[in-house]
Amino acid sequence: MATAVRRLKPGRAVLLLLSLIYFVLPIYASLQFSLENVQGGFTWSAIRAIPSQPGLAGSVWLSTRIGIVTMIILMLLVVPTVIYVHLRLPGMKRTMEIITLLPIVIPPIVLILGVLDATPLGLKASPYLLSLVYVVLALPFVYRSLAAGLDALDLRTLEEAAKSLGSGALRTIRFVILPNLRSSLLSAVVLSLALVLGEFTMASLDLWQTLPVWIVNFSGSDPHISTAVAMLSLLGTWALLALVVFLDRSHSRRLRKGLVQ
Amino acid sequence: MIDAGGVGYKWNAGTLLRTFRKSVPVLPFLMYVFFVLGLPTIVITALAFKSGNGHYTFSNIKVILSGGQYRAGFENSLKLGVVTAIIPGIIGTLIAYAIASSKSGALKRIVATASGVLANFGGVNLAFMFVATFGAVGLATTWLNAIGLDPWNYGFNIYKLWGVAFVYMYFQIPLMVLVVTPALNGLRPSWREAAEGLGASPWQYWRRVGIPVLLPSVLGCMFLLFAGGFSAYATTEALTGGTVALTPIQIGAYLNGNVIATEQNVGYALGFSMIIVLLIAVIGYSLLLKRSSKWLQL
């Protein structure tokens, strides 16, 4: 790393140094803010006070439930469709790409306007309405990550090999294609989970107190505690990301050594 | 029935049926997208052109165009989108170039991973981080104040429009690095060598080869950044509590019931206008990217 930086031309080194400061300073400042008392000294009191905050546990549980339902729909509906399109309907790839651009054209703040108006009352009263919409928000991440994984595979050969060994279509998907998509699936899941757990726009306008909504609602009463919660949720997300990268690396290392079939 | 230009491929009932049968497994997904994304969009469009008592009208759109707070909000959102596309777009391209042309694999991996994480980082946490850093008593503000350069004394205010733009850079720069890097990697060293072999100076190489080849992708990526900056809601709402006049904030206020009785469906007209602007941006993005793939194998 140090030698890499030394090898850069001075202009570039200055540019990279300035951007490093811009991106790291806010993280450092908020960590410090979460860990200081009124006099500016160090204290764990904001962190220690977190578990007893009214409404926090409920909001974490709500976010978790919404996240789980979102993941279930993604796995049962979106992932099979993407695999099917790549296996049998490659002509539809272009349509899928256009669909993944749609959440940019209709961003959350606009979509929620129409969703709240078009949803029947019974569903509108349920927090899982958010899960239904989050699936659409996660679509670009899931599609791009899976499509990259699928494009890298020689699907035709894999499928024919499995077929000649007597495997049916579902068996081929379960035992041949899905294992090969492991890392794309993992990154799709983590990216969409991070998106769902951090989503504020639609949750707040649909009047559900998910974790990000709680953080904003609570920020008036004690900014130290809400900043601490914000940093914790951030560290949690990053830990999740790091875990996935780590699991994926160690898996492929073992694969190379032949320890995993 | 139809001979497709003499290729010898004939559409008949059999192939049609087969194509249809093949598409059946995709139907649940397409219906899902229709109900969750398509139907709400149709509802927004229809209500944008309806008055409170159900008649078709252009008055909602006129309310926005004629001036007042909604027009100011729309203009602010456009300004915010353009500024947070151009400045982070340029900075992001420079960073991506510095990384792409360095020989360190570790640096490349670190920047790629960090960009992937930070590009999706808009929202509540970001707002809190910037208040703790550049707020009136934030850490960086205190440091700068100690050396007599308190930015708040020079007109900087994180809760105003340009403060918001400053915060948006935090996810816009990494997004630019992420989307423009493939284009920079597509810039082949052999072109530079060929130019140098023909006696071109570095400046001539960039003016005649590098910039013309890269410009479509860089501009295309800026359209993508514009879409993000134009439509972001969470960061600004959490940062300012809705005090900045921006269209997404006004739609939020509309949904929370802050609306005059005579302007009942103006919220939908705001949403519809945003869709039109974003549609133009996404089409611009796709066309420019298609154009750039002429030279770059992306």
Tab-separated table of C-alpha atoms in Angstrom, chain A:
chain	number	residue	atom	x	y	z
A	1	MET	CA	0.000	0.000	0.000
A	2	ALA	CA	2.695	2.493	1.063
A	3	THR	CA	4.887	1.626	-1.905
A	4	ALA	CA	1.860	1.896	-4.170
A	5	VAL	CA	1.216	5.408	-2.912
A	6	ARG	CA	4.885	6.345	-3.294
A	7	ARG	CA	4.808	5.225	-6.911
A	8	LEU	CA	2.004	7.695	-7.717
A	9	LYS	CA	2.712	11.047	-9.298
A	10	PRO	CA	2.423	13.967	-6.828
A	11	GLY	CA	-0.764	15.379	-8.373
A	12	ARG	CA	-2.511	12.045	-8.013
A	13	ALA	CA	-1.207	11.497	-4.503
A	14	VAL	CA	-2.696	14.839	-3.417
A	15	LEU	CA	-6.033	13.986	-5.074
A	16	LEU	CA	-6.195	10.574	-3.409
A	17	LEU	CA	-5.125	11.993	-0.037
A	18	LEU	CA	-7.821	14.691	-0.134
A	19	SER	CA	-10.497	12.176	-1.066
A	20	LEU	CA	-9.294	9.835	1.654
A	21	ILE	CA	-9.775	12.663	4.183
A	22	TYR	CA	-13.223	13.538	2.788
A	23	PHE	CA	-14.386	9.928	3.082
A	24	VAL	CA	-12.786	8.948	6.381
A	25	LEU	CA	-13.231	12.133	8.424
A	26	PRO	CA	-17.063	11.901	8.743
A	27	ILE	CA	-16.776	8.303	9.973
A	28	TYR	CA	-14.160	9.296	12.540
A	29	ALA	CA	-16.101	12.386	13.640
A	30	SER	CA	-19.338	10.449	14.200
A	31	LEU	CA	-17.566	7.712	16.139
A	32	GLN	CA	-16.021	10.378	18.348
A	33	PHE	CA	-19.370	12.140	18.732
A	34	SER	CA	-21.007	8.854	19.827
A	35	LEU	CA	-18.306	8.297	22.440
A	36	GLU	CA	-18.027	11.710	24.081
A	37	ASN	CA	-19.800	13.323	26.993
A	38	VAL	CA	-20.936	16.939	27.398
A	39	GLN	CA	-17.464	18.055	28.511
A	40	GLY	CA	-15.899	16.405	25.477
A	41	GLY	CA	-14.389	13.529	27.451
A	42	PHE	CA	-14.597	9.846	26.554
A	43	THR	CA	-17.612	7.832	27.704
A	44	TRP	CA	-19.500	4.673	26.843
A	45	SER	CA	-22.725	6.117	28.244
A	46	ALA	CA	-24.415	6.711	24.853
A	47	ILE	CA	-23.621	3.144	23.778
A	48	ARG	CA	-24.728	1.735	27.142
A	49	ALA	CA	-28.004	3.658	26.952
A	50	ILE	CA	-28.930	2.169	23.559
A	51	PRO	CA	-30.671	-1.073	24.645
A	52	SER	CA	-33.067	0.771	26.948
A	53	GLN	CA	-34.274	3.319	24.386
A	54	PRO	CA	-38.058	3.191	23.965
A	55	GLY	CA	-39.139	1.857	20.590
A	56	LEU	CA	-35.671	0.840	19.394
A	57	ALA	CA	-36.026	-2.910	19.896
A	58	GLY	CA	-39.415	-2.851	18.168
A	59	SER	CA	-38.027	-0.960	15.184
A	60	VAL	CA	-35.083	-3.349	14.809
A	61	TRP	CA	-37.480	-6.306	14.885
A	62	LEU	CA	-39.772	-4.624	12.335
A	63	SER	CA	-36.833	-3.953	9.977
A	64	THR	CA	-35.679	-7.559	10.379
A	65	ARG	CA	-39.117	-8.984	9.544
A	66	ILE	CA	-39.502	-6.744	6.492
A	67	GLY	CA	-35.977	-7.737	5.408
A	68	ILE	CA	-36.691	-11.465	5.747
A	69	VAL	CA	-39.908	-11.269	3.706
A	70	THR	CA	-38.088	-9.244	1.036
A	71	MET	CA	-35.350	-11.892	0.821
A	72	ILE	CA	-37.935	-14.685	0.525
A	73	ILE	CA	-39.665	-12.976	-2.415
A	74	LEU	CA	-36.305	-12.257	-4.071
A	75	MET	CA	-35.235	-15.896	-3.734
A	76	LEU	CA	-38.549	-17.433	-4.838
A	77	LEU	CA	-39.498	-15.037	-7.619
A	78	VAL	CA	-36.580	-12.983	-8.914
A	79	VAL	CA	-33.672	-15.438	-8.739
A	80	PRO	CA	-35.494	-18.295	-10.564
A	81	THR	CA	-36.726	-15.854	-13.216
A	82	VAL	CA	-33.233	-14.481	-13.874
A	83	ILE	CA	-31.789	-18.001	-14.121
A	84	TYR	CA	-34.618	-19.107	-16.417
A	85	VAL	CA	-34.141	-16.106	-18.706
A	86	HIS	CA	-30.437	-16.860	-19.056
A	87	LEU	CA	-31.044	-20.574	-19.663
A	88	ARG	CA	-34.048	-20.560	-21.959
A	89	LEU	CA	-34.975	-17.026	-23.041
A	90	PRO	CA	-31.733	-15.121	-23.727
A	91	GLY	CA	-33.761	-12.874	-26.036
A	92	MET	CA	-35.410	-11.441	-22.930
A	93	LYS	CA	-32.135	-10.268	-21.355
A	94	ARG	CA	-32.546	-6.843	-22.949
A	95	THR	CA	-36.060	-6.512	-21.460
A	96	MET	CA	-34.705	-7.486	-18.037
A	97	GLU	CA	-31.987	-4.837	-18.326
A	98	ILE	CA	-34.593	-2.203	-19.150
A	99	ILE	CA	-36.698	-3.307	-16.164
A	100	THR	CA	-33.686	-2.872	-13.883
A	101	LEU	CA	-33.383	0.738	-15.083
A	102	LEU	CA	-36.989	1.497	-14.122
A	103	PRO	CA	-36.347	2.056	-10.393
A	104	ILE	CA	-34.121	4.989	-11.441
A	105	VAL	CA	-36.915	6.513	-13.541
A	106	ILE	CA	-39.470	5.982	-10.777
A	107	PRO	CA	-37.469	6.659	-7.586
A	108	PRO	CA	-38.763	5.687	-4.112
A	109	ILE	CA	-40.167	9.128	-3.323
A	110	VAL	CA	-42.341	9.019	-6.479
A	111	LEU	CA	-43.167	5.318	-6.350
A	112	ILE	CA	-44.560	5.534	-2.816
A	113	LEU	CA	-47.047	8.179	-4.038
A	114	GLY	CA	-48.578	5.721	-6.484
A	115	VAL	CA	-48.191	2.647	-4.271
A	116	LEU	CA	-50.123	4.246	-1.409
A	117	ASP	CA	-52.878	5.147	-3.844
A	118	ALA	CA	-53.050	1.907	-5.838
A	119	THR	CA	-52.859	-0.572	-2.940
A	120	PRO	CA	-56.045	-2.182	-1.606
A	121	LEU	CA	-56.778	-1.251	2.008
A	122	GLY	CA	-56.076	-4.661	3.566
A	123	LEU	CA	-52.516	-4.777	2.176
A	124	LYS	CA	-51.959	-1.103	2.940
A	125	ALA	CA	-52.338	-1.820	6.650
A	126	SER	CA	-49.487	-4.374	6.521
A	127	PRO	CA	-45.795	-3.528	6.938
A	128	TYR	CA	-45.030	-6.212	4.339
A	129	LEU	CA	-46.297	-3.849	1.660
A	130	LEU	CA	-42.819	-2.354	2.089
A	131	SER	CA	-41.257	-5.775	1.374
A	132	LEU	CA	-43.195	-5.953	-1.913
A	133	VAL	CA	-41.806	-2.572	-2.960
A	134	TYR	CA	-38.268	-3.232	-1.686
A	135	VAL	CA	-38.063	-6.214	-4.037
A	136	VAL	CA	-38.376	-3.752	-6.912
A	137	LEU	CA	-35.747	-1.441	-5.395
A	138	ALA	CA	-33.348	-4.374	-4.979
A	139	LEU	CA	-33.980	-5.619	-8.514
A	140	PRO	CA	-31.049	-3.770	-10.168
A	141	PHE	CA	-28.536	-5.141	-7.626
A	142	VAL	CA	-29.882	-8.674	-7.773
A	143	TYR	CA	-30.143	-8.743	-11.551
A	144	ARG	CA	-26.710	-7.268	-12.257
A	145	SER	CA	-24.948	-9.467	-9.754
A	146	LEU	CA	-26.692	-12.662	-10.948
A	147	ALA	CA	-26.372	-11.776	-14.633
A	148	ALA	CA	-22.625	-11.245	-14.208
A	149	GLY	CA	-22.348	-14.638	-12.503
A	150	LEU	CA	-24.464	-16.389	-15.136
A	151	ASP	CA	-22.640	-14.785	-18.050
A	152	ALA	CA	-19.348	-16.054	-16.652
A	153	LEU	CA	-20.629	-19.649	-16.714
A	154	ASP	CA	-20.765	-21.852	-19.761
A	155	LEU	CA	-24.417	-22.658	-19.134
A	156	ARG	CA	-24.962	-24.760	-22.243
A	157	THR	CA	-22.071	-27.116	-21.515
A	158	LEU	CA	-22.962	-27.424	-17.839
A	159	GLU	CA	-26.564	-28.169	-18.687
A	160	GLU	CA	-25.752	-30.725	-21.362
A	161	ALA	CA	-23.230	-32.469	-19.125
A	162	ALA	CA	-25.797	-32.706	-16.345
A	163	LYS	CA	-28.457	-33.894	-18.780
A	164	SER	CA	-26.245	-36.621	-20.204
A	165	LEU	CA	-25.671	-37.860	-16.666
A	166	GLY	CA	-29.442	-38.172	-16.302
A	167	SER	CA	-30.208	-35.022	-14.325
A	168	GLY	CA	-33.549	-33.252	-14.772
A	169	ALA	CA	-33.907	-29.486	-15.120
A	170	LEU	CA	-34.618	-28.777	-11.426
A	171	ARG	CA	-31.829	-31.072	-10.251
A	172	THR	CA	-29.437	-29.300	-12.634
A	173	ILE	CA	-30.392	-25.925	-11.237
A	174	ARG	CA	-30.155	-27.079	-7.624
A	175	PHE	CA	-26.892	-29.058	-7.827
A	176	VAL	CA	-25.024	-27.556	-10.784
A	177	ILE	CA	-26.064	-23.974	-11.442
A	178	LEU	CA	-26.834	-22.633	-7.963
A	179	PRO	CA	-23.514	-23.808	-6.426
A	180	ASN	CA	-21.709	-22.061	-9.274
A	181	LEU	CA	-23.634	-18.867	-8.549
A	182	ARG	CA	-22.684	-18.877	-4.870
A	183	SER	CA	-20.736	-15.643	-4.784
A	184	SER	CA	-23.105	-13.684	-7.034
A	185	LEU	CA	-26.043	-14.834	-4.902
A	186	LEU	CA	-24.206	-13.861	-1.727
A	187	SER	CA	-23.402	-10.374	-2.958
A	188	ALA	CA	-26.967	-9.939	-4.260
A	189	VAL	CA	-28.374	-10.908	-0.859
A	190	VAL	CA	-26.064	-8.661	1.130
A	191	LEU	CA	-26.532	-5.629	-1.105
A	192	SER	CA	-30.307	-5.946	-0.992
A	193	LEU	CA	-30.293	-6.577	2.757
A	194	ALA	CA	-28.206	-3.431	3.289
A	195	LEU	CA	-30.645	-1.536	1.079
A	196	VAL	CA	-33.707	-2.799	2.930
A	197	LEU	CA	-32.315	-2.195	6.417
A	198	GLY	CA	-31.280	1.373	5.529
A	199	GLU	CA	-34.356	2.410	3.526
A	200	PHE	CA	-35.942	5.529	5.001
A	201	THR	CA	-38.029	7.239	2.283
A	202	MET	CA	-40.808	4.738	1.803
A	203	ALA	CA	-40.889	3.414	5.362
A	204	SER	CA	-41.301	6.896	6.847
A	205	LEU	CA	-43.994	7.941	4.353
A	206	ASP	CA	-45.845	4.649	4.847
A	207	LEU	CA	-45.677	5.505	8.587
A	208	TRP	CA	-43.767	2.428	9.749
A	209	GLN	CA	-41.093	3.002	12.372
A	210	THR	CA	-38.274	0.900	10.946
A	211	LEU	CA	-34.746	1.386	12.286
A	212	PRO	CA	-33.782	4.374	10.072
A	213	VAL	CA	-37.135	6.029	10.794
A	214	TRP	CA	-36.611	5.510	14.519
A	215	ILE	CA	-33.146	7.090	14.313
A	216	VAL	CA	-34.559	10.252	12.716
A	217	ASN	CA	-37.611	10.439	14.999
A	218	PHE	CA	-35.410	10.015	18.050
A	219	SER	CA	-32.638	12.405	17.004
A	220	GLY	CA	-34.396	15.358	18.638
A	221	SER	CA	-34.217	13.870	22.124
A	222	ASP	CA	-30.535	12.843	22.228
A	223	PRO	CA	-28.295	13.342	19.184
A	224	HIS	CA	-25.424	11.432	20.863
A	225	ILE	CA	-27.520	8.289	21.217
A	226	SER	CA	-29.065	8.464	17.738
A	227	THR	CA	-25.641	9.045	16.164
A	228	ALA	CA	-24.356	6.067	18.155
A	229	VAL	CA	-27.225	3.924	16.826
A	230	ALA	CA	-26.599	5.168	13.282
A	231	MET	CA	-22.901	4.229	13.580
A	232	LEU	CA	-23.734	0.831	15.076
A	233	SER	CA	-26.164	0.006	12.262
A	234	LEU	CA	-23.505	1.116	9.797
A	235	LEU	CA	-20.805	-1.014	11.418
A	236	GLY	CA	-23.275	-3.912	11.431
A	237	THR	CA	-23.831	-3.549	7.684
A	238	TRP	CA	-20.101	-3.337	7.002
A	239	ALA	CA	-19.430	-6.358	9.185
A	240	LEU	CA	-22.026	-8.265	7.162
A	241	LEU	CA	-20.346	-7.176	3.909
A	242	ALA	CA	-16.904	-8.128	5.211
A	243	LEU	CA	-18.207	-11.494	6.408
A	244	VAL	CA	-19.569	-12.281	2.959
A	245	VAL	CA	-16.312	-11.308	1.247
A	246	PHE	CA	-14.408	-13.424	3.792
A	247	LEU	CA	-16.702	-16.475	3.487
A	248	ASP	CA	-16.535	-16.254	-0.278
A	249	ARG	CA	-12.714	-16.035	-0.299
A	250	SER	CA	-12.195	-18.914	2.101
A	251	HIS	CA	-14.685	-21.014	0.149
A	252	SER	CA	-12.923	-20.457	-3.154
A	253	ARG	CA	-9.545	-21.097	-1.483
A	254	ARG	CA	-10.794	-24.438	-0.182
A	255	LEU	CA	-12.268	-25.152	-3.600
A	256	ARG	CA	-8.880	-24.660	-5.173
A	257	LYS	CA	-7.302	-27.028	-2.674
A	258	GLY	CA	-9.985	-29.554	-3.511
A	259	LEU	CA	-11.467	-29.713	-0.011
A	260	VAL	CA	-15.003	-29.032	-1.185
A	261	GLN	CA	-16.743	-31.164	-3.745
